[in-house]
């Protein structure tokens, strides 16, 4: 695995780790009753601490979105190369509907990569409106392939798993970009 890919995955892993809610500030002290005759000790209220923000400052959003989309673009290119192209080049007979579907998926995934590149640039320029449109477009391209696969009436686990993963990343990026847009 290339060093840049390892760093990208590390950044994404850290980003996802930071989005997990924490109960680290639960300082509630409770004293159990020693015997039934012992009076109950009052519970000390937990201190009021400010809720930790997932994205503390807006400069983290471009870094998160860039890291997420760069890794998604790389994984999409790998999926095209390792799954779609191999199925198209396979000597196994494929009916023309499925072959057309694979070609459609390849085309729309390449379009999704282009939209992700544009979104990365938009976020870098802090143009959250355009980034919102471009990430939404990439999500639509992913949907087009899913619709095509569903229409073939064949169970395609590789496509289904990739679709779920890519849409989850796109949805997360879209959420963060939208929040930044409406915050300003």
Short mmCIF file of N, CA and C in Angstrom, two decimals:
data_model
loop_
_atom_site.label_atom_id
_atom_site.label_comp_id
_atom_site.label_asym_id
_atom_site.label_seq_id
_atom_site.Cartn_x
_atom_site.Cartn_y
_atom_site.Cartn_z
N UNK A 1 0.86 -1.17 0.00
CA UNK A 1 0.00 0.00 0.00
C UNK A 1 0.91 1.23 0.00
N UNK A 2 0.61 2.16 -0.86
CA UNK A 2 1.43 3.36 -0.99
C UNK A 2 1.34 4.21 0.27
N UNK A 3 2.42 4.94 0.61
CA UNK A 3 2.41 5.77 1.82
C UNK A 3 1.29 6.80 1.82
N UNK A 4 0.99 7.40 0.66
CA UNK A 4 -0.08 8.40 0.59
C UNK A 4 -1.43 7.76 0.91
N UNK A 5 -1.65 6.54 0.43
CA UNK A 5 -2.89 5.83 0.71
C UNK A 5 -3.00 5.52 2.20
N UNK A 6 -1.89 5.11 2.81
CA UNK A 6 -1.90 4.82 4.25
C UNK A 6 -2.24 6.07 5.05
N UNK A 7 -1.65 7.18 4.66
CA UNK A 7 -1.92 8.44 5.36
C UNK A 7 -3.37 8.85 5.18
N UNK A 8 -3.90 8.69 3.98
CA UNK A 8 -5.29 9.04 3.71
C UNK A 8 -6.22 8.19 4.57
N UNK A 9 -5.96 6.89 4.62
CA UNK A 9 -6.81 6.03 5.44
C UNK A 9 -6.67 6.38 6.92
N UNK A 10 -5.48 6.75 7.35
CA UNK A 10 -5.27 7.15 8.74
C UNK A 10 -6.08 8.40 9.06
N UNK A 11 -6.06 9.37 8.17
CA UNK A 11 -6.82 10.61 8.37
C UNK A 11 -8.31 10.30 8.44
N UNK A 12 -8.78 9.43 7.58
CA UNK A 12 -10.20 9.07 7.59
C UNK A 12 -10.55 8.34 8.87
N UNK A 13 -9.70 7.41 9.28
CA UNK A 13 -9.97 6.66 10.52
C UNK A 13 -10.02 7.59 11.72
N UNK A 14 -9.10 8.53 11.79
CA UNK A 14 -9.09 9.50 12.89
C UNK A 14 -10.34 10.37 12.83
N UNK A 15 -10.73 10.79 11.63
CA UNK A 15 -11.93 11.62 11.48
C UNK A 15 -13.16 10.89 11.98
N UNK A 16 -13.29 9.61 11.59
CA UNK A 16 -14.44 8.85 12.04
C UNK A 16 -14.39 8.62 13.55
N UNK A 17 -13.20 8.38 14.10
CA UNK A 17 -13.06 8.19 15.53
C UNK A 17 -13.50 9.44 16.28
N UNK A 18 -13.18 10.60 15.75
CA UNK A 18 -13.53 11.85 16.42
C UNK A 18 -15.03 12.13 16.37
N UNK A 19 -15.75 11.49 15.47
CA UNK A 19 -17.19 11.71 15.39
C UNK A 19 -17.98 10.82 16.34
N UNK A 20 -17.32 9.87 16.99
CA UNK A 20 -18.00 8.97 17.92
C UNK A 20 -18.28 9.72 19.22
N UNK A 21 -19.55 9.73 19.67
CA UNK A 21 -19.85 10.42 20.92
C UNK A 21 -19.17 9.73 22.11
N UNK A 22 -18.80 10.52 23.10
CA UNK A 22 -18.07 9.98 24.24
C UNK A 22 -18.84 10.22 25.53
N UNK A 23 -18.71 9.29 26.45
CA UNK A 23 -19.29 9.45 27.78
C UNK A 23 -18.17 9.68 28.80
N UNK A 24 -17.08 10.24 28.36
CA UNK A 24 -15.91 10.42 29.21
C UNK A 24 -16.15 11.41 30.35
N UNK A 25 -17.16 12.25 30.24
CA UNK A 25 -17.39 13.27 31.25
C UNK A 25 -18.51 12.90 32.22
N UNK A 26 -18.85 11.64 32.35
CA UNK A 26 -19.89 11.21 33.26
C UNK A 26 -19.27 10.94 34.62
N UNK A 27 -19.33 11.95 35.50
CA UNK A 27 -18.71 11.85 36.82
C UNK A 27 -19.72 11.58 37.93
N UNK A 28 -20.86 11.03 37.62
CA UNK A 28 -21.89 10.78 38.61
C UNK A 28 -21.39 9.77 39.64
N UNK A 29 -21.49 10.15 40.91
CA UNK A 29 -21.09 9.25 41.99
C UNK A 29 -22.34 8.69 42.64
N UNK A 30 -22.41 7.40 42.73
CA UNK A 30 -23.55 6.76 43.37
C UNK A 30 -23.01 5.85 44.46
N UNK A 31 -23.63 5.90 45.61
CA UNK A 31 -23.20 5.05 46.72
C UNK A 31 -24.27 4.00 46.94
N UNK A 32 -23.87 2.75 46.94
CA UNK A 32 -24.82 1.66 47.15
C UNK A 32 -25.19 1.58 48.62
N UNK A 33 -26.35 1.09 48.88
CA UNK A 33 -26.79 0.91 50.27
C UNK A 33 -26.06 -0.27 50.89
N UNK A 34 -25.45 -0.05 52.06
CA UNK A 34 -24.70 -1.11 52.74
C UNK A 34 -25.66 -2.12 53.35
N UNK A 35 -26.68 -1.63 54.04
CA UNK A 35 -27.70 -2.50 54.63
C UNK A 35 -29.05 -1.84 54.40
N UNK A 36 -30.12 -2.59 54.56
CA UNK A 36 -31.44 -1.98 54.34
C UNK A 36 -31.75 -0.85 55.32
N UNK A 37 -31.11 -0.82 56.52
CA UNK A 37 -31.40 0.22 57.51
C UNK A 37 -30.59 1.49 57.30
N UNK A 38 -29.58 1.45 56.45
CA UNK A 38 -28.73 2.61 56.23
C UNK A 38 -29.48 3.62 55.36
N UNK A 39 -29.48 4.89 55.78
CA UNK A 39 -30.17 5.88 54.95
C UNK A 39 -29.44 6.06 53.61
N UNK A 40 -30.20 6.38 52.60
CA UNK A 40 -29.66 6.54 51.24
C UNK A 40 -28.80 7.80 51.18
N UNK A 41 -27.62 7.68 50.62
CA UNK A 41 -26.72 8.82 50.43
C UNK A 41 -27.15 9.56 49.18
N UNK A 42 -27.20 10.88 49.25
CA UNK A 42 -27.63 11.63 48.06
C UNK A 42 -26.63 11.46 46.91
N UNK A 43 -27.17 11.51 45.71
CA UNK A 43 -26.34 11.41 44.51
C UNK A 43 -25.80 12.79 44.19
N UNK A 44 -24.50 12.85 43.97
CA UNK A 44 -23.86 14.12 43.62
C UNK A 44 -24.14 14.38 42.15
N UNK A 45 -24.72 15.54 41.83
CA UNK A 45 -25.04 15.80 40.42
C UNK A 45 -23.76 15.93 39.59
N UNK A 46 -23.85 15.47 38.35
CA UNK A 46 -22.67 15.56 37.50
C UNK A 46 -22.48 17.01 37.05
N UNK A 47 -21.24 17.42 36.89
CA UNK A 47 -20.97 18.81 36.51
C UNK A 47 -21.47 19.09 35.09
N UNK A 48 -21.89 20.32 34.87
CA UNK A 48 -22.36 20.75 33.55
C UNK A 48 -21.14 21.14 32.72
N UNK A 49 -20.82 20.30 31.78
CA UNK A 49 -19.70 20.56 30.88
C UNK A 49 -20.26 20.84 29.49
N UNK A 50 -19.60 21.70 28.75
CA UNK A 50 -20.10 21.95 27.40
C UNK A 50 -19.98 20.69 26.55
N UNK A 51 -20.97 20.50 25.68
CA UNK A 51 -20.95 19.34 24.80
C UNK A 51 -19.82 19.47 23.80
N UNK A 52 -19.02 18.43 23.65
CA UNK A 52 -17.93 18.53 22.68
C UNK A 52 -18.48 18.58 21.26
N UNK A 53 -17.91 19.44 20.44
CA UNK A 53 -18.35 19.56 19.06
C UNK A 53 -17.62 18.53 18.22
N UNK A 54 -18.34 17.97 17.26
CA UNK A 54 -17.72 17.02 16.36
C UNK A 54 -16.74 17.76 15.46
N UNK A 55 -17.18 18.88 14.90
CA UNK A 55 -16.31 19.73 14.09
C UNK A 55 -16.17 21.02 14.86
N UNK A 56 -15.01 21.21 15.48
CA UNK A 56 -14.81 22.35 16.37
C UNK A 56 -14.77 23.67 15.61
N UNK A 57 -14.08 23.72 14.52
CA UNK A 57 -14.00 24.94 13.73
C UNK A 57 -14.18 24.59 12.27
N UNK A 58 -14.60 25.57 11.49
CA UNK A 58 -14.94 25.29 10.10
C UNK A 58 -13.74 24.85 9.27
N UNK A 59 -12.52 25.13 9.70
CA UNK A 59 -11.37 24.71 8.90
C UNK A 59 -11.20 23.20 8.93
N UNK A 60 -11.85 22.50 9.85
CA UNK A 60 -11.77 21.05 9.87
C UNK A 60 -12.66 20.41 8.81
N UNK A 61 -13.71 21.10 8.40
CA UNK A 61 -14.62 20.55 7.40
C UNK A 61 -13.90 20.34 6.07
N UNK A 62 -13.16 21.33 5.55
CA UNK A 62 -12.45 21.08 4.29
C UNK A 62 -11.47 19.91 4.40
N UNK A 63 -10.77 19.79 5.51
CA UNK A 63 -9.82 18.68 5.68
C UNK A 63 -10.54 17.34 5.70
N UNK A 64 -11.65 17.28 6.43
CA UNK A 64 -12.43 16.04 6.51
C UNK A 64 -12.98 15.66 5.14
N UNK A 65 -13.61 16.63 4.47
CA UNK A 65 -14.23 16.36 3.17
C UNK A 65 -13.17 15.95 2.15
N UNK A 66 -12.05 16.67 2.15
CA UNK A 66 -10.99 16.34 1.20
C UNK A 66 -10.47 14.92 1.44
N UNK A 67 -10.17 14.59 2.68
CA UNK A 67 -9.66 13.25 2.99
C UNK A 67 -10.68 12.17 2.62
N UNK A 68 -11.94 12.43 2.94
CA UNK A 68 -12.99 11.45 2.64
C UNK A 68 -13.16 11.26 1.13
N UNK A 69 -13.23 12.37 0.41
CA UNK A 69 -13.47 12.28 -1.03
C UNK A 69 -12.25 11.74 -1.78
N UNK A 70 -11.06 12.09 -1.34
CA UNK A 70 -9.85 11.56 -2.01
C UNK A 70 -9.80 10.04 -1.87
N UNK A 71 -10.09 9.54 -0.68
CA UNK A 71 -10.07 8.09 -0.50
C UNK A 71 -11.21 7.43 -1.27
N UNK A 72 -12.37 8.10 -1.33
CA UNK A 72 -13.49 7.55 -2.09
C UNK A 72 -13.18 7.51 -3.58
N UNK A 73 -12.52 8.56 -4.08
CA UNK A 73 -12.13 8.56 -5.50
C UNK A 73 -11.17 7.40 -5.79
N UNK A 74 -10.20 7.19 -4.91
CA UNK A 74 -9.23 6.10 -5.11
C UNK A 74 -9.93 4.74 -5.07
N UNK A 75 -10.82 4.58 -4.11
CA UNK A 75 -11.51 3.30 -3.99
C UNK A 75 -12.46 3.08 -5.17
N UNK A 76 -13.05 4.16 -5.68
CA UNK A 76 -13.93 4.04 -6.85
C UNK A 76 -13.12 3.63 -8.08
N UNK A 77 -11.96 4.24 -8.25
CA UNK A 77 -11.10 3.85 -9.37
C UNK A 77 -10.68 2.38 -9.25
N UNK A 78 -10.36 1.96 -8.04
CA UNK A 78 -10.01 0.55 -7.82
C UNK A 78 -11.19 -0.37 -8.13
N UNK A 79 -12.39 0.05 -7.75
CA UNK A 79 -13.58 -0.76 -8.01
C UNK A 79 -13.82 -0.89 -9.51
N UNK A 80 -13.66 0.22 -10.23
CA UNK A 80 -13.82 0.16 -11.69
C UNK A 80 -12.82 -0.82 -12.29
N UNK A 81 -11.57 -0.70 -11.86
CA UNK A 81 -10.49 -1.53 -12.42
C UNK A 81 -10.62 -3.00 -12.01
N UNK A 82 -10.89 -3.25 -10.72
CA UNK A 82 -10.86 -4.61 -10.19
C UNK A 82 -12.17 -5.37 -10.31
N UNK A 83 -13.28 -4.67 -10.46
CA UNK A 83 -14.56 -5.37 -10.54
C UNK A 83 -15.21 -5.17 -11.91
N UNK A 84 -15.49 -3.93 -12.26
CA UNK A 84 -16.25 -3.68 -13.49
C UNK A 84 -15.45 -4.09 -14.73
N UNK A 85 -14.22 -3.59 -14.85
CA UNK A 85 -13.41 -3.92 -16.04
C UNK A 85 -13.17 -5.43 -16.15
N UNK A 86 -12.95 -6.09 -15.02
CA UNK A 86 -12.71 -7.54 -15.06
C UNK A 86 -13.97 -8.29 -15.50
N UNK A 87 -15.13 -7.82 -15.07
CA UNK A 87 -16.36 -8.49 -15.49
C UNK A 87 -16.63 -8.24 -16.97
N UNK A 88 -16.31 -7.04 -17.44
CA UNK A 88 -16.50 -6.75 -18.86
C UNK A 88 -15.52 -7.55 -19.72
N UNK A 89 -14.31 -7.77 -19.23
CA UNK A 89 -13.28 -8.49 -19.99
C UNK A 89 -13.38 -10.01 -19.81
N UNK A 90 -14.20 -10.45 -18.91
CA UNK A 90 -14.32 -11.88 -18.61
C UNK A 90 -14.79 -12.66 -19.84
N UNK A 91 -14.29 -13.87 -19.94
CA UNK A 91 -14.69 -14.73 -21.06
C UNK A 91 -16.03 -15.42 -20.78
N UNK A 92 -16.50 -15.30 -19.54
CA UNK A 92 -17.79 -15.88 -19.19
C UNK A 92 -18.90 -15.13 -19.93
N UNK A 93 -19.90 -15.86 -20.41
CA UNK A 93 -20.97 -15.18 -21.15
C UNK A 93 -21.80 -14.26 -20.24
N UNK A 94 -22.02 -13.05 -20.73
CA UNK A 94 -22.84 -12.06 -20.01
C UNK A 94 -23.92 -11.60 -20.98
N UNK A 95 -25.17 -11.59 -20.51
CA UNK A 95 -26.22 -11.11 -21.41
C UNK A 95 -26.03 -9.62 -21.68
N UNK A 96 -26.59 -9.15 -22.77
CA UNK A 96 -26.34 -7.77 -23.19
C UNK A 96 -26.89 -6.75 -22.20
N UNK A 97 -27.95 -7.07 -21.45
CA UNK A 97 -28.47 -6.12 -20.46
C UNK A 97 -27.45 -5.89 -19.35
N UNK A 98 -26.88 -6.98 -18.88
CA UNK A 98 -25.90 -6.87 -17.80
C UNK A 98 -24.63 -6.18 -18.29
N UNK A 99 -24.21 -6.49 -19.51
CA UNK A 99 -23.03 -5.86 -20.08
C UNK A 99 -23.25 -4.35 -20.22
N UNK A 100 -24.43 -3.96 -20.70
CA UNK A 100 -24.76 -2.53 -20.80
C UNK A 100 -24.78 -1.88 -19.42
N UNK A 101 -25.27 -2.63 -18.44
CA UNK A 101 -25.32 -2.11 -17.07
C UNK A 101 -23.92 -1.87 -16.53
N UNK A 102 -23.02 -2.82 -16.75
CA UNK A 102 -21.63 -2.64 -16.29
C UNK A 102 -20.99 -1.44 -16.97
N UNK A 103 -21.25 -1.26 -18.26
CA UNK A 103 -20.71 -0.10 -18.98
C UNK A 103 -21.28 1.20 -18.41
N UNK A 104 -22.58 1.18 -18.11
CA UNK A 104 -23.22 2.36 -17.50
C UNK A 104 -22.60 2.66 -16.15
N UNK A 105 -22.40 1.63 -15.34
CA UNK A 105 -21.79 1.83 -14.02
C UNK A 105 -20.39 2.41 -14.14
N UNK A 106 -19.62 1.90 -15.08
CA UNK A 106 -18.27 2.42 -15.27
C UNK A 106 -18.33 3.90 -15.63
N UNK A 107 -19.22 4.25 -16.54
CA UNK A 107 -19.34 5.65 -16.98
C UNK A 107 -19.79 6.57 -15.84
N UNK A 108 -20.82 6.16 -15.11
CA UNK A 108 -21.33 7.04 -14.05
C UNK A 108 -20.38 7.10 -12.86
N UNK A 109 -19.63 6.03 -12.60
CA UNK A 109 -18.63 6.09 -11.53
C UNK A 109 -17.50 7.04 -11.90
N UNK A 110 -17.12 7.05 -13.18
CA UNK A 110 -16.12 8.02 -13.63
C UNK A 110 -16.65 9.45 -13.49
N UNK A 111 -17.94 9.64 -13.80
CA UNK A 111 -18.56 10.96 -13.62
C UNK A 111 -18.61 11.33 -12.13
N UNK A 112 -18.87 10.34 -11.28
CA UNK A 112 -18.89 10.59 -9.83
C UNK A 112 -17.51 11.04 -9.35
N UNK A 113 -16.46 10.43 -9.89
CA UNK A 113 -15.09 10.82 -9.52
C UNK A 113 -14.86 12.27 -9.92
N UNK A 114 -15.30 12.65 -11.12
CA UNK A 114 -15.16 14.05 -11.57
C UNK A 114 -15.89 15.00 -10.63
N UNK A 115 -17.10 14.63 -10.21
CA UNK A 115 -17.86 15.47 -9.28
C UNK A 115 -17.17 15.57 -7.93
N UNK A 116 -16.56 14.48 -7.48
CA UNK A 116 -15.84 14.51 -6.20
C UNK A 116 -14.62 15.41 -6.29
N UNK A 117 -13.94 15.39 -7.45
CA UNK A 117 -12.79 16.29 -7.64
C UNK A 117 -13.24 17.74 -7.57
N UNK A 118 -14.36 18.05 -8.23
CA UNK A 118 -14.89 19.42 -8.20
C UNK A 118 -15.28 19.80 -6.77
N UNK A 119 -15.91 18.88 -6.05
CA UNK A 119 -16.33 19.16 -4.67
C UNK A 119 -15.13 19.41 -3.78
N UNK A 120 -14.06 18.67 -3.98
CA UNK A 120 -12.84 18.87 -3.20
C UNK A 120 -12.30 20.28 -3.42
N UNK A 121 -12.29 20.71 -4.68
CA UNK A 121 -11.82 22.06 -5.00
C UNK A 121 -12.78 23.11 -4.42
N UNK A 122 -14.08 22.87 -4.52
CA UNK A 122 -15.07 23.82 -3.99
C UNK A 122 -14.90 24.01 -2.49
N UNK A 123 -14.69 22.92 -1.77
CA UNK A 123 -14.53 23.00 -0.31
C UNK A 123 -13.23 23.72 0.02
N UNK A 124 -12.20 23.47 -0.77
CA UNK A 124 -10.92 24.15 -0.55
C UNK A 124 -11.10 25.67 -0.68
N UNK A 125 -11.97 26.09 -1.62
CA UNK A 125 -12.26 27.51 -1.83
C UNK A 125 -13.35 28.02 -0.88
N UNK A 126 -13.83 27.15 0.02
CA UNK A 126 -14.91 27.44 0.98
C UNK A 126 -16.22 27.81 0.28
N UNK A 127 -16.42 27.29 -0.92
CA UNK A 127 -17.66 27.49 -1.66
C UNK A 127 -18.56 26.29 -1.36
N UNK A 128 -19.23 26.34 -0.22
CA UNK A 128 -20.01 25.21 0.25
C UNK A 128 -21.26 24.97 -0.59
N UNK A 129 -21.79 26.00 -1.22
CA UNK A 129 -22.96 25.83 -2.08
C UNK A 129 -22.61 24.92 -3.26
N UNK A 130 -21.51 25.25 -3.97
CA UNK A 130 -21.09 24.43 -5.11
C UNK A 130 -20.68 23.04 -4.66
N UNK A 131 -20.01 22.96 -3.52
CA UNK A 131 -19.60 21.65 -3.00
C UNK A 131 -20.83 20.78 -2.74
N UNK A 132 -21.87 21.40 -2.19
CA UNK A 132 -23.12 20.69 -1.93
C UNK A 132 -23.69 20.12 -3.22
N UNK A 133 -23.69 20.94 -4.28
CA UNK A 133 -24.21 20.49 -5.57
C UNK A 133 -23.36 19.35 -6.15
N UNK A 134 -22.04 19.48 -6.05
CA UNK A 134 -21.15 18.47 -6.64
C UNK A 134 -21.20 17.15 -5.87
N UNK A 135 -21.28 17.21 -4.55
CA UNK A 135 -21.39 15.97 -3.77
C UNK A 135 -22.74 15.32 -4.04
N UNK A 136 -23.79 16.15 -4.14
CA UNK A 136 -25.11 15.63 -4.49
C UNK A 136 -25.11 14.95 -5.85
N UNK A 137 -24.37 15.54 -6.80
CA UNK A 137 -24.27 14.95 -8.14
C UNK A 137 -23.57 13.60 -8.08
N UNK A 138 -22.51 13.50 -7.29
CA UNK A 138 -21.81 12.22 -7.20
C UNK A 138 -22.72 11.16 -6.57
N UNK A 139 -23.54 11.56 -5.61
CA UNK A 139 -24.49 10.64 -4.98
C UNK A 139 -25.50 10.15 -6.02
N UNK A 140 -25.95 11.06 -6.89
CA UNK A 140 -26.89 10.70 -7.94
C UNK A 140 -26.26 9.72 -8.93
N UNK A 141 -24.99 9.93 -9.26
CA UNK A 141 -24.30 9.00 -10.15
C UNK A 141 -24.23 7.61 -9.53
N UNK A 142 -23.95 7.55 -8.24
CA UNK A 142 -23.91 6.26 -7.55
C UNK A 142 -25.28 5.58 -7.61
N UNK A 143 -26.33 6.38 -7.44
CA UNK A 143 -27.70 5.87 -7.51
C UNK A 143 -28.03 5.30 -8.88
N UNK A 144 -27.52 5.94 -9.92
CA UNK A 144 -27.78 5.47 -11.29
C UNK A 144 -27.26 4.05 -11.47
N UNK A 145 -26.07 3.78 -10.99
CA UNK A 145 -25.52 2.43 -11.09
C UNK A 145 -26.34 1.45 -10.27
N UNK A 146 -26.72 1.85 -9.08
CA UNK A 146 -27.52 0.96 -8.23
C UNK A 146 -28.83 0.60 -8.93
N UNK A 147 -29.48 1.60 -9.52
CA UNK A 147 -30.74 1.35 -10.24
C UNK A 147 -30.53 0.36 -11.38
N UNK A 148 -29.43 0.52 -12.08
CA UNK A 148 -29.11 -0.37 -13.19
C UNK A 148 -28.92 -1.81 -12.70
N UNK A 149 -28.17 -1.96 -11.63
CA UNK A 149 -27.92 -3.30 -11.07
C UNK A 149 -29.23 -3.93 -10.59
N UNK A 150 -30.07 -3.14 -9.94
CA UNK A 150 -31.36 -3.65 -9.46
C UNK A 150 -32.21 -4.11 -10.64
N UNK A 151 -32.17 -3.36 -11.74
CA UNK A 151 -32.98 -3.71 -12.92
C UNK A 151 -32.53 -5.01 -13.59
N UNK A 152 -31.28 -5.42 -13.39
CA UNK A 152 -30.83 -6.69 -13.98
C UNK A 152 -31.39 -7.88 -13.21
N UNK A 153 -31.94 -7.64 -12.06
CA UNK A 153 -32.57 -8.66 -11.20
C UNK A 153 -31.57 -9.72 -10.72
N UNK A 154 -30.29 -9.40 -10.77
CA UNK A 154 -29.26 -10.31 -10.25
C UNK A 154 -28.71 -9.75 -8.95
N UNK A 155 -28.36 -10.65 -8.05
CA UNK A 155 -27.77 -10.24 -6.78
C UNK A 155 -26.28 -10.00 -7.01
N UNK A 156 -25.84 -8.77 -6.81
CA UNK A 156 -24.44 -8.39 -7.03
C UNK A 156 -23.86 -7.88 -5.71
N UNK A 157 -23.35 -8.76 -4.85
CA UNK A 157 -22.86 -8.33 -3.54
C UNK A 157 -21.74 -7.30 -3.59
N UNK A 158 -20.85 -7.40 -4.57
CA UNK A 158 -19.74 -6.44 -4.66
C UNK A 158 -20.27 -5.03 -4.93
N UNK A 159 -21.23 -4.94 -5.84
CA UNK A 159 -21.81 -3.64 -6.17
C UNK A 159 -22.62 -3.09 -5.00
N UNK A 160 -23.37 -3.97 -4.33
CA UNK A 160 -24.20 -3.53 -3.21
C UNK A 160 -23.34 -3.01 -2.06
N UNK A 161 -22.27 -3.73 -1.75
CA UNK A 161 -21.38 -3.31 -0.65
C UNK A 161 -20.68 -1.99 -1.00
N UNK A 162 -20.19 -1.87 -2.22
CA UNK A 162 -19.52 -0.64 -2.63
C UNK A 162 -20.51 0.53 -2.61
N UNK A 163 -21.71 0.29 -3.10
CA UNK A 163 -22.73 1.35 -3.13
C UNK A 163 -23.05 1.85 -1.73
N UNK A 164 -23.24 0.94 -0.78
CA UNK A 164 -23.54 1.34 0.61
C UNK A 164 -22.39 2.16 1.18
N UNK A 165 -21.16 1.70 0.97
CA UNK A 165 -19.99 2.40 1.52
C UNK A 165 -19.85 3.79 0.91
N UNK A 166 -19.88 3.87 -0.42
CA UNK A 166 -19.67 5.16 -1.09
C UNK A 166 -20.77 6.15 -0.75
N UNK A 167 -22.01 5.67 -0.67
CA UNK A 167 -23.12 6.57 -0.32
C UNK A 167 -23.01 7.05 1.12
N UNK A 168 -22.53 6.21 2.01
CA UNK A 168 -22.36 6.63 3.40
C UNK A 168 -21.33 7.75 3.50
N UNK A 169 -20.22 7.62 2.77
CA UNK A 169 -19.20 8.67 2.77
C UNK A 169 -19.77 9.94 2.16
N UNK A 170 -20.44 9.81 1.01
CA UNK A 170 -21.01 10.99 0.34
C UNK A 170 -22.04 11.67 1.23
N UNK A 171 -22.85 10.88 1.90
CA UNK A 171 -23.88 11.43 2.79
C UNK A 171 -23.25 12.18 3.96
N UNK A 172 -22.19 11.62 4.53
CA UNK A 172 -21.50 12.27 5.64
C UNK A 172 -20.88 13.60 5.19
N UNK A 173 -20.23 13.58 4.04
CA UNK A 173 -19.62 14.81 3.51
C UNK A 173 -20.70 15.84 3.19
N UNK A 174 -21.79 15.39 2.61
CA UNK A 174 -22.90 16.29 2.27
C UNK A 174 -23.47 16.93 3.52
N UNK A 175 -23.58 16.16 4.58
CA UNK A 175 -24.10 16.69 5.85
C UNK A 175 -23.19 17.78 6.40
N UNK A 176 -21.89 17.53 6.41
CA UNK A 176 -20.95 18.51 6.95
C UNK A 176 -20.90 19.77 6.09
N UNK A 177 -20.92 19.61 4.77
CA UNK A 177 -20.89 20.76 3.87
C UNK A 177 -22.17 21.58 4.01
N UNK A 178 -23.31 20.91 4.11
CA UNK A 178 -24.58 21.62 4.27
C UNK A 178 -24.61 22.42 5.57
N UNK A 179 -24.12 21.82 6.65
CA UNK A 179 -24.09 22.53 7.93
C UNK A 179 -23.22 23.77 7.84
N UNK A 180 -22.09 23.66 7.16
CA UNK A 180 -21.21 24.83 6.99
C UNK A 180 -21.88 25.90 6.14
N UNK A 181 -22.58 25.47 5.09
CA UNK A 181 -23.24 26.43 4.20
C UNK A 181 -24.31 27.21 4.96
N UNK A 182 -25.14 26.50 5.71
CA UNK A 182 -26.24 27.16 6.42
C UNK A 182 -25.77 27.89 7.67
N UNK A 183 -24.57 27.57 8.14
CA UNK A 183 -24.02 28.28 9.30
C UNK A 183 -23.62 29.70 8.91
N UNK A 184 -23.13 29.85 7.69
CA UNK A 184 -22.64 31.17 7.25
C UNK A 184 -23.75 32.04 6.82
#
